[in-house]
């Protein structure tokens, strides 16, 4: 029978009633002829509680013990989901990561999936079991210890199972009903997308549309797993939600698919840096080691051996970034005249796979912003994305104007 | 290094503060030169919460899923205990049942321990680990699924580890400071015993002195594991608590060690049962199948082919017992004239290994009760115990009078 993977996040299994609701969706797919692999998260709040206990017990915790503790929430949900399905006369059983076994690296609390042997679960399917409920987010290391995949790891678990079992699709049930052209709280004409390309989803996810863990989208792209995001709180059918898929599966496509934003950004400029080979490494090495998430980087034209280097980072990392730079200067690793921080900026991005074949997206974006009187502070571009930093107070206006100008309220 | 097993129950690890307190006791034993195996229960209340969820989800639950769910509480405590010890610079790691592996039968939710291979933990001890923290109450079946040992199974886990690792002792930390001659709430002269024989502990435990799970005492007796009960909430040393041990390790011994009681008993009498071979089986088979916990059984002298059969059971099982008997009569399995229930009785028992070699304990007991004007309704005896059913309102008086008469307020 064709295998379908269904993943339910923490809010979708937050209590016994919601687990029952999720189980009904599973049962419907079984009745439609699928063997189903269900991946479950912990009940919402449980993992945070466990993480809190670990951190209070041991601030610099042994990650192996962290994993042993925090993985327990998923085990509870997996067992309860299997029991709920059995009550509905659906043959089901639960699997913990080590039972599958979902084999991972030894990088505790951020382990990478290495192999998912199919034998055990396939055998049960052959014996008439219709649903394998698997505890998400966890696996087993070569040393036989429990590992976790990092936050959001249940999405990655789901995609990995879909790849291993050649699933027809991987459905990610969550508390939103799909991926939107932009945030509906900012633009009420925001429209749910029926389909979106993997590459676009990656740009949107990393830009703040936090529907799917980035890693799971990368994995789906690599193994060509059809990934669908849909709501566990609505009646759903084959046309629900948003399908994340390969570009060639999207027939009609707007040039631009979505407008993303990030509100709390800061722009930092190192004035008059001594320009020499390796200077970028000398700057961004210390920043990375200090845990600063540098996003955009712009280097101005070099004049007389000195240049200005601008980068953006989350506004709450400005102090850390400044410390790292002052320290590097003191230790003669870099030389600059001044460090200027502008903590009052936001990032707005236009994303669309169509812009690879359509010129003029950038100039249209700049014209729209100019018409609204919005000054652009930094620009970066990639093949399918153009991002700008602007003054924070104009962020909503920019999103709305761009959404309108690129016709995102209307389907292609 | 000599191995010591230390077990901490749910109230002893109820929160992070108490886990720290328990860890300090473990550290002290490490500093005194022991390699320690710590067995932990779930934080108090957690297992009940999980059991509640399972029962609400599926009243006739699949015991394999029940075990997968309810075992998770111990995993949390084991990890947190290992982290706490590491914070105190004690080399420690946690082990879940399947990691040891603690091999059990497939009787889910009431599994029996079959084997505890020492290799994994011994190797870590050899490498310098000083404490193995093991999640109690759980194991792994031959099919590779998680099993639990039934309620109180963590005591049994602790004794089994002590037997497997030839431990010098198995210390059970709980919320009482030892085993008493009787319940201090009834007799304020009740005295904590320094030592008690396994056989006596078994009689006291099954009679209601619920300090140790009966099964764990049986196991300790079989494998000659020195078992100690002591408080996790007091400063403790080598002389704390009560040592449960073989008879020959107790030098001075009172004839009677303790007075036990059971308040809510009922006495049921089948009047004029047709007496024939197999009649006892015909009566007590149906009662067992109906889940009635029959305790005392007395058969009167048979006259003209008919006899009276009396038994006791918990008062809240009287209706169930009556149903089972009426049904058996209807189906012609047994024949009796009447069934009389006396729901107003309590059981008082005198327990002591010394009575094997001292005559006159029974007659002294009957004299003491007679002197207080207490009528005896049923008597049963074993080698080391004499039990009587009396009217419930005299129970406290009987316990006090017997405690005094046998000199239990004074050490031997």
XYZ file of C-alpha atoms in Angstrom, chain A:
412
model
C 0.000 0.000 0.000
C 1.245 3.542 -0.644
C 2.825 5.101 2.435
C 1.803 8.547 3.653
C 3.720 10.410 6.359
C 1.700 12.691 8.639
C 3.367 14.899 11.232
C 1.549 16.603 14.109
C 3.248 19.407 16.016
C 2.958 20.268 19.693
C -0.207 22.367 19.492
C -1.867 19.627 17.396
C -1.370 17.077 20.206
C -1.617 19.462 23.159
C -4.227 17.379 24.988
C -6.197 14.152 24.652
C -8.971 15.866 22.678
C -6.536 17.184 20.109
C -4.790 13.830 19.861
C -8.207 12.324 19.082
C -8.799 14.984 16.437
C -5.428 14.216 14.856
C -6.119 10.468 15.014
C -9.326 11.010 13.068
C -7.330 12.599 10.260
C -5.004 9.593 10.309
C -7.907 7.158 10.252
C -9.360 8.863 7.193
C -6.093 8.389 5.307
C -5.982 4.716 6.336
C -9.513 4.272 5.023
C -8.408 5.861 1.767
C -5.861 3.086 1.347
C -2.659 4.455 2.835
C -0.278 2.825 5.247
C 0.528 5.768 7.480
C 3.632 6.763 9.405
C 2.669 9.358 12.010
C 5.385 11.537 13.519
C 4.435 13.265 16.760
C 5.924 16.086 18.778
C 5.591 16.406 22.539
C 2.428 18.001 23.892
C 2.980 21.744 23.631
C 4.839 23.131 26.631
C 6.255 19.765 27.712
C 9.613 20.077 25.987
C 10.069 23.589 27.345
C 9.364 22.310 30.846
C 11.980 19.553 30.456
C 14.551 21.932 28.959
C 13.912 24.299 31.880
C 14.639 21.553 34.394
C 17.847 20.559 32.638
C 19.100 24.139 32.422
C 18.255 24.819 36.050
C 20.019 21.624 37.124
C 23.125 22.150 35.045
C 23.734 25.349 33.063
C 26.582 23.720 31.086
C 24.759 20.441 30.768
C 26.040 17.139 29.394
C 24.159 17.054 26.081
C 23.770 13.274 26.314
C 21.735 13.621 29.481
C 19.859 16.605 28.026
C 18.782 14.374 25.147
C 17.742 11.526 27.446
C 15.520 13.909 29.386
C 13.966 16.094 26.701
C 13.154 13.209 24.343
C 10.684 11.778 26.836
C 7.838 14.110 25.868
C 7.537 12.600 22.390
C 7.409 9.082 23.830
C 4.302 9.978 25.796
C 2.494 11.407 22.769
C 3.477 8.464 20.561
C 2.001 5.945 22.993
C -1.168 7.969 23.503
C -1.621 8.401 19.741
C -1.242 4.633 19.168
C -3.800 3.927 21.894
C -6.221 6.473 20.436
C -5.961 4.856 16.991
C -6.468 1.391 18.480
C -9.632 2.680 20.163
C -10.816 3.688 16.676
C -10.115 0.139 15.454
C -7.056 1.196 13.466
C -4.161 -1.292 13.918
C -1.358 0.904 15.253
C 1.700 0.799 17.465
C 4.233 3.288 18.730
C 7.979 3.364 18.050
C 10.588 5.273 19.957
C 13.584 6.492 17.988
C 15.889 3.698 19.200
C 13.296 1.059 18.363
C 13.068 1.909 14.661
C 16.097 2.478 14.912
C 16.505 6.014 13.624
C 20.306 6.132 13.475
C 21.985 9.496 13.949
C 25.410 11.007 14.457
C 26.735 11.462 17.996
C 26.251 15.235 17.896
C 23.946 15.278 20.893
C 21.111 17.822 20.906
C 21.864 18.622 17.247
C 22.298 15.166 15.762
C 22.099 14.468 12.042
C 20.028 11.571 10.738
C 22.247 8.918 9.148
C 19.969 6.001 8.379
C 16.432 4.764 8.847
C 16.313 1.003 8.180
C 12.840 0.041 6.970
C 12.807 -3.607 8.087
C 11.009 -3.372 11.419
C 8.203 -1.092 10.323
C 7.823 -2.740 6.911
C 7.413 -6.102 8.613
C 4.611 -4.772 10.796
C 2.909 -3.202 7.780
C 3.136 -6.609 6.086
C 1.504 -8.177 9.147
C -1.468 -5.855 8.894
C -0.482 -2.896 11.046
C -1.751 0.232 9.307
C -0.165 3.021 11.327
C 3.348 3.327 12.772
C 3.382 6.151 15.301
C 6.950 7.391 15.685
C 8.217 9.723 18.402
C 9.697 12.672 16.542
C 12.864 14.629 17.233
C 14.882 11.679 18.558
C 17.232 8.938 17.462
C 20.035 6.709 18.670
C 23.779 7.326 18.383
C 26.394 4.750 17.346
C 27.172 4.467 21.085
C 23.588 3.428 21.815
C 22.597 6.654 23.528
C 19.520 8.737 22.830
C 20.075 11.738 20.593
C 17.819 14.634 19.627
C 17.808 16.525 16.364
C 17.491 20.025 17.752
C 14.423 22.217 17.976
C 11.900 21.608 15.232
C 13.532 18.223 14.666
C 10.161 16.520 14.309
C 9.677 18.151 10.896
C 13.042 16.728 9.886
C 12.097 13.304 11.275
C 8.942 13.367 9.171
C 10.742 14.238 5.942
C 13.445 11.632 6.601
C 10.781 8.933 7.056
C 9.023 10.081 3.898
C 12.307 9.743 2.008
C 13.176 6.354 3.529
C 9.717 4.879 2.849
C 9.192 6.462 -0.588
C 6.096 8.130 0.771
C 3.570 9.624 -1.621
C 3.692 12.802 0.465
C 4.711 14.210 3.825
C 1.878 16.190 5.439
C 2.918 18.584 8.187
C -0.097 19.438 10.351
C 0.368 22.621 12.298
C -1.567 25.601 13.657
C -1.581 27.571 10.410
C -3.415 26.538 7.278
C -0.567 27.054 4.827
C 2.096 29.381 3.536
C 0.962 32.916 2.708
C 2.200 35.519 0.259
C 3.015 37.581 3.330
C 1.989 37.916 6.983
C -1.832 38.358 7.092
C -1.459 40.396 10.275
C 0.316 43.071 8.212
C -1.462 42.764 4.878
C -5.063 41.614 4.976
C -5.004 40.819 1.278
C -2.308 38.192 1.914
C -3.259 35.038 0.037
C -2.571 31.402 0.844
C -0.336 29.774 -1.771
C -1.458 26.439 -3.207
C 2.093 25.552 -4.187
C 5.520 26.924 -3.489
C 8.941 25.782 -4.677
C 11.428 24.345 -2.173
C 13.874 27.163 -2.874
C 11.263 29.809 -2.197
C 10.179 28.104 0.998
C 13.791 28.093 2.187
C 14.083 31.831 1.601
C 10.747 32.502 3.275
C 11.498 30.252 6.255
C 14.880 31.734 6.987
C 13.351 35.176 6.617
C 10.864 34.642 9.387
C 7.893 32.778 7.926
C 8.393 30.113 10.573
C 6.107 27.393 9.322
C 8.656 24.685 8.576
C 12.085 24.050 9.979
C 14.652 25.040 7.325
C 16.467 21.744 7.670
C 13.357 19.760 6.842
C 12.820 21.768 3.661
C 16.444 21.213 2.607
C 16.046 17.495 3.194
C 12.764 17.401 1.270
C 14.402 19.220 -1.639
C 17.344 16.829 -1.694
C 15.158 13.690 -1.654
C 12.303 15.185 -3.688
C 9.767 14.624 -0.912
C 6.469 16.371 -1.562
C 5.868 18.359 1.577
C 2.508 19.782 2.515
C 1.731 22.261 5.290
C -1.839 22.270 6.546
C -3.955 22.969 9.594
C -4.865 20.347 12.168
C -7.721 22.505 13.359
C -9.713 22.554 10.142
C -11.387 19.993 7.953
C -8.784 19.145 5.359
C -8.772 17.355 2.044
C -6.373 16.744 -0.812
C -6.461 20.407 -1.793
C -5.846 21.868 1.655
C -2.797 23.739 2.763
C 0.281 24.551 0.726
C 2.318 22.011 -1.194
C 6.061 22.593 -1.093
C 7.454 20.906 -4.167
C 9.952 21.022 -7.000
C 9.771 24.022 -9.299
C 8.704 21.922 -12.292
C 5.562 20.784 -10.476
C 4.283 24.341 -10.362
C 2.540 25.159 -13.621
C 1.469 28.745 -13.248
C 3.666 30.918 -11.162
C 3.775 34.570 -10.260
C 7.173 36.148 -10.770
C 7.180 36.963 -7.070
C 5.739 34.437 -4.593
C 5.946 36.275 -1.308
C 7.072 39.227 0.726
C 9.003 38.396 3.883
C 10.174 40.695 6.633
C 12.242 40.749 9.772
C 11.363 43.490 12.174
C 14.127 43.694 14.772
C 17.282 44.092 12.730
C 20.304 46.280 13.304
C 22.733 47.655 10.770
C 26.334 47.926 11.886
C 29.100 49.637 9.954
C 32.806 49.396 10.565
C 34.155 52.718 9.279
C 37.450 52.786 7.469
C 38.670 49.245 7.885
C 42.186 48.541 6.736
C 41.518 46.600 3.562
C 43.704 43.545 2.983
C 43.238 39.965 1.886
C 41.555 38.012 4.689
C 39.942 41.045 6.284
C 36.438 39.597 5.935
C 37.515 36.451 7.763
C 39.188 38.566 10.447
C 35.888 40.392 11.033
C 33.301 37.660 10.702
C 35.289 34.916 12.434
C 35.181 36.679 15.819
C 31.506 37.575 15.265
C 30.578 33.942 14.608
C 32.522 32.784 17.647
C 30.658 35.362 19.742
C 27.378 33.834 18.538
C 26.309 36.798 16.417
C 23.944 35.787 13.593
C 25.206 37.965 10.792
C 22.734 38.196 7.931
C 23.435 40.730 5.186
C 27.002 41.774 4.395
C 27.979 44.706 2.174
C 31.477 45.897 1.441
C 31.856 49.349 -0.057
C 34.372 50.188 -2.720
C 37.846 50.318 -1.328
C 39.685 53.634 -1.402
C 43.343 54.117 -0.573
C 43.584 50.789 1.184
C 40.620 51.385 3.480
C 36.978 50.350 3.146
C 33.660 50.452 5.032
C 32.147 47.127 5.993
C 28.414 46.934 6.774
C 26.511 43.982 8.156
C 23.137 43.317 9.754
C 22.259 41.209 12.780
C 19.352 40.885 15.225
C 19.061 44.030 17.313
C 19.541 42.152 20.600
C 23.008 40.998 19.448
C 24.412 44.481 18.897
C 26.193 44.652 22.248
C 27.764 41.253 21.690
C 28.858 42.233 18.184
C 30.383 45.481 19.465
C 32.302 43.632 22.191
C 33.677 41.141 19.693
C 34.830 43.930 17.353
C 36.435 46.048 20.072
C 38.237 42.990 21.383
C 39.525 42.070 17.910
C 40.729 45.652 17.463
C 42.519 45.585 20.801
C 44.247 42.362 19.854
C 45.307 43.914 16.541
C 43.355 41.409 14.476
C 41.490 44.207 12.713
C 41.790 47.955 12.475
C 38.893 50.401 12.036
C 38.130 53.996 12.881
C 34.652 53.672 14.200
C 31.757 51.272 14.649
C 28.338 52.771 13.945
C 25.188 50.885 14.878
C 21.769 51.737 13.498
C 19.318 49.803 15.680
C 16.224 51.189 14.049
C 15.974 49.137 10.849
C 13.881 46.303 9.455
C 14.444 43.951 6.551
C 11.936 43.452 3.753
C 12.466 40.808 1.072
C 10.812 39.927 -2.185
C 11.071 36.201 -2.959
C 10.211 34.395 -6.161
C 11.662 31.682 -8.308
C 10.142 33.470 -11.322
C 12.595 36.339 -11.029
C 15.354 34.093 -12.380
C 13.708 34.409 -15.801
C 12.119 37.836 -15.400
C 14.252 40.951 -15.372
C 13.129 44.107 -13.702
C 11.967 42.777 -10.325
C 14.654 44.709 -8.468
C 14.031 47.978 -10.262
C 10.280 47.599 -9.723
C 10.863 47.006 -6.020
C 13.047 50.111 -5.712
C 10.486 52.215 -7.628
C 7.660 51.072 -5.342
C 9.632 51.980 -2.247
C 10.718 55.306 -3.715
C 7.103 56.165 -4.569
C 6.254 55.670 -0.878
C 9.176 57.881 0.141
C 11.050 54.992 1.794
C 14.819 55.264 1.835
C 16.820 52.083 1.219
C 19.823 51.641 3.520
C 21.284 48.339 2.348
C 20.505 46.046 -0.574
C 21.457 42.400 -1.070
C 20.321 40.073 -3.752
C 20.344 36.389 -4.516
C 19.011 34.500 -7.508
C 15.471 34.360 -6.147
C 15.402 37.062 -3.492
C 16.002 40.786 -3.108
C 16.316 42.141 0.421
C 16.528 45.707 1.644
C 17.058 47.318 5.013
C 14.762 50.270 5.649
C 13.750 52.401 8.610
C 11.634 50.226 10.927
C 8.597 52.530 10.986
C 8.102 52.018 7.235
C 8.157 48.214 7.379
C 4.371 47.570 7.246
C 3.932 50.189 4.542
C 6.686 48.617 2.428
C 5.216 45.110 2.763
C 1.754 46.330 1.780
C 2.965 48.386 -1.156
C 5.112 45.558 -2.529
C 2.357 42.971 -2.029
C 0.053 45.172 -4.045
C 2.569 46.112 -6.740
C 3.507 42.507 -7.483
C -0.147 41.473 -7.618
C 0.174 38.884 -4.850
C -3.483 39.143 -3.851
C -4.362 37.423 -7.111
C -3.396 33.891 -8.152
C -1.230 33.503 -11.253
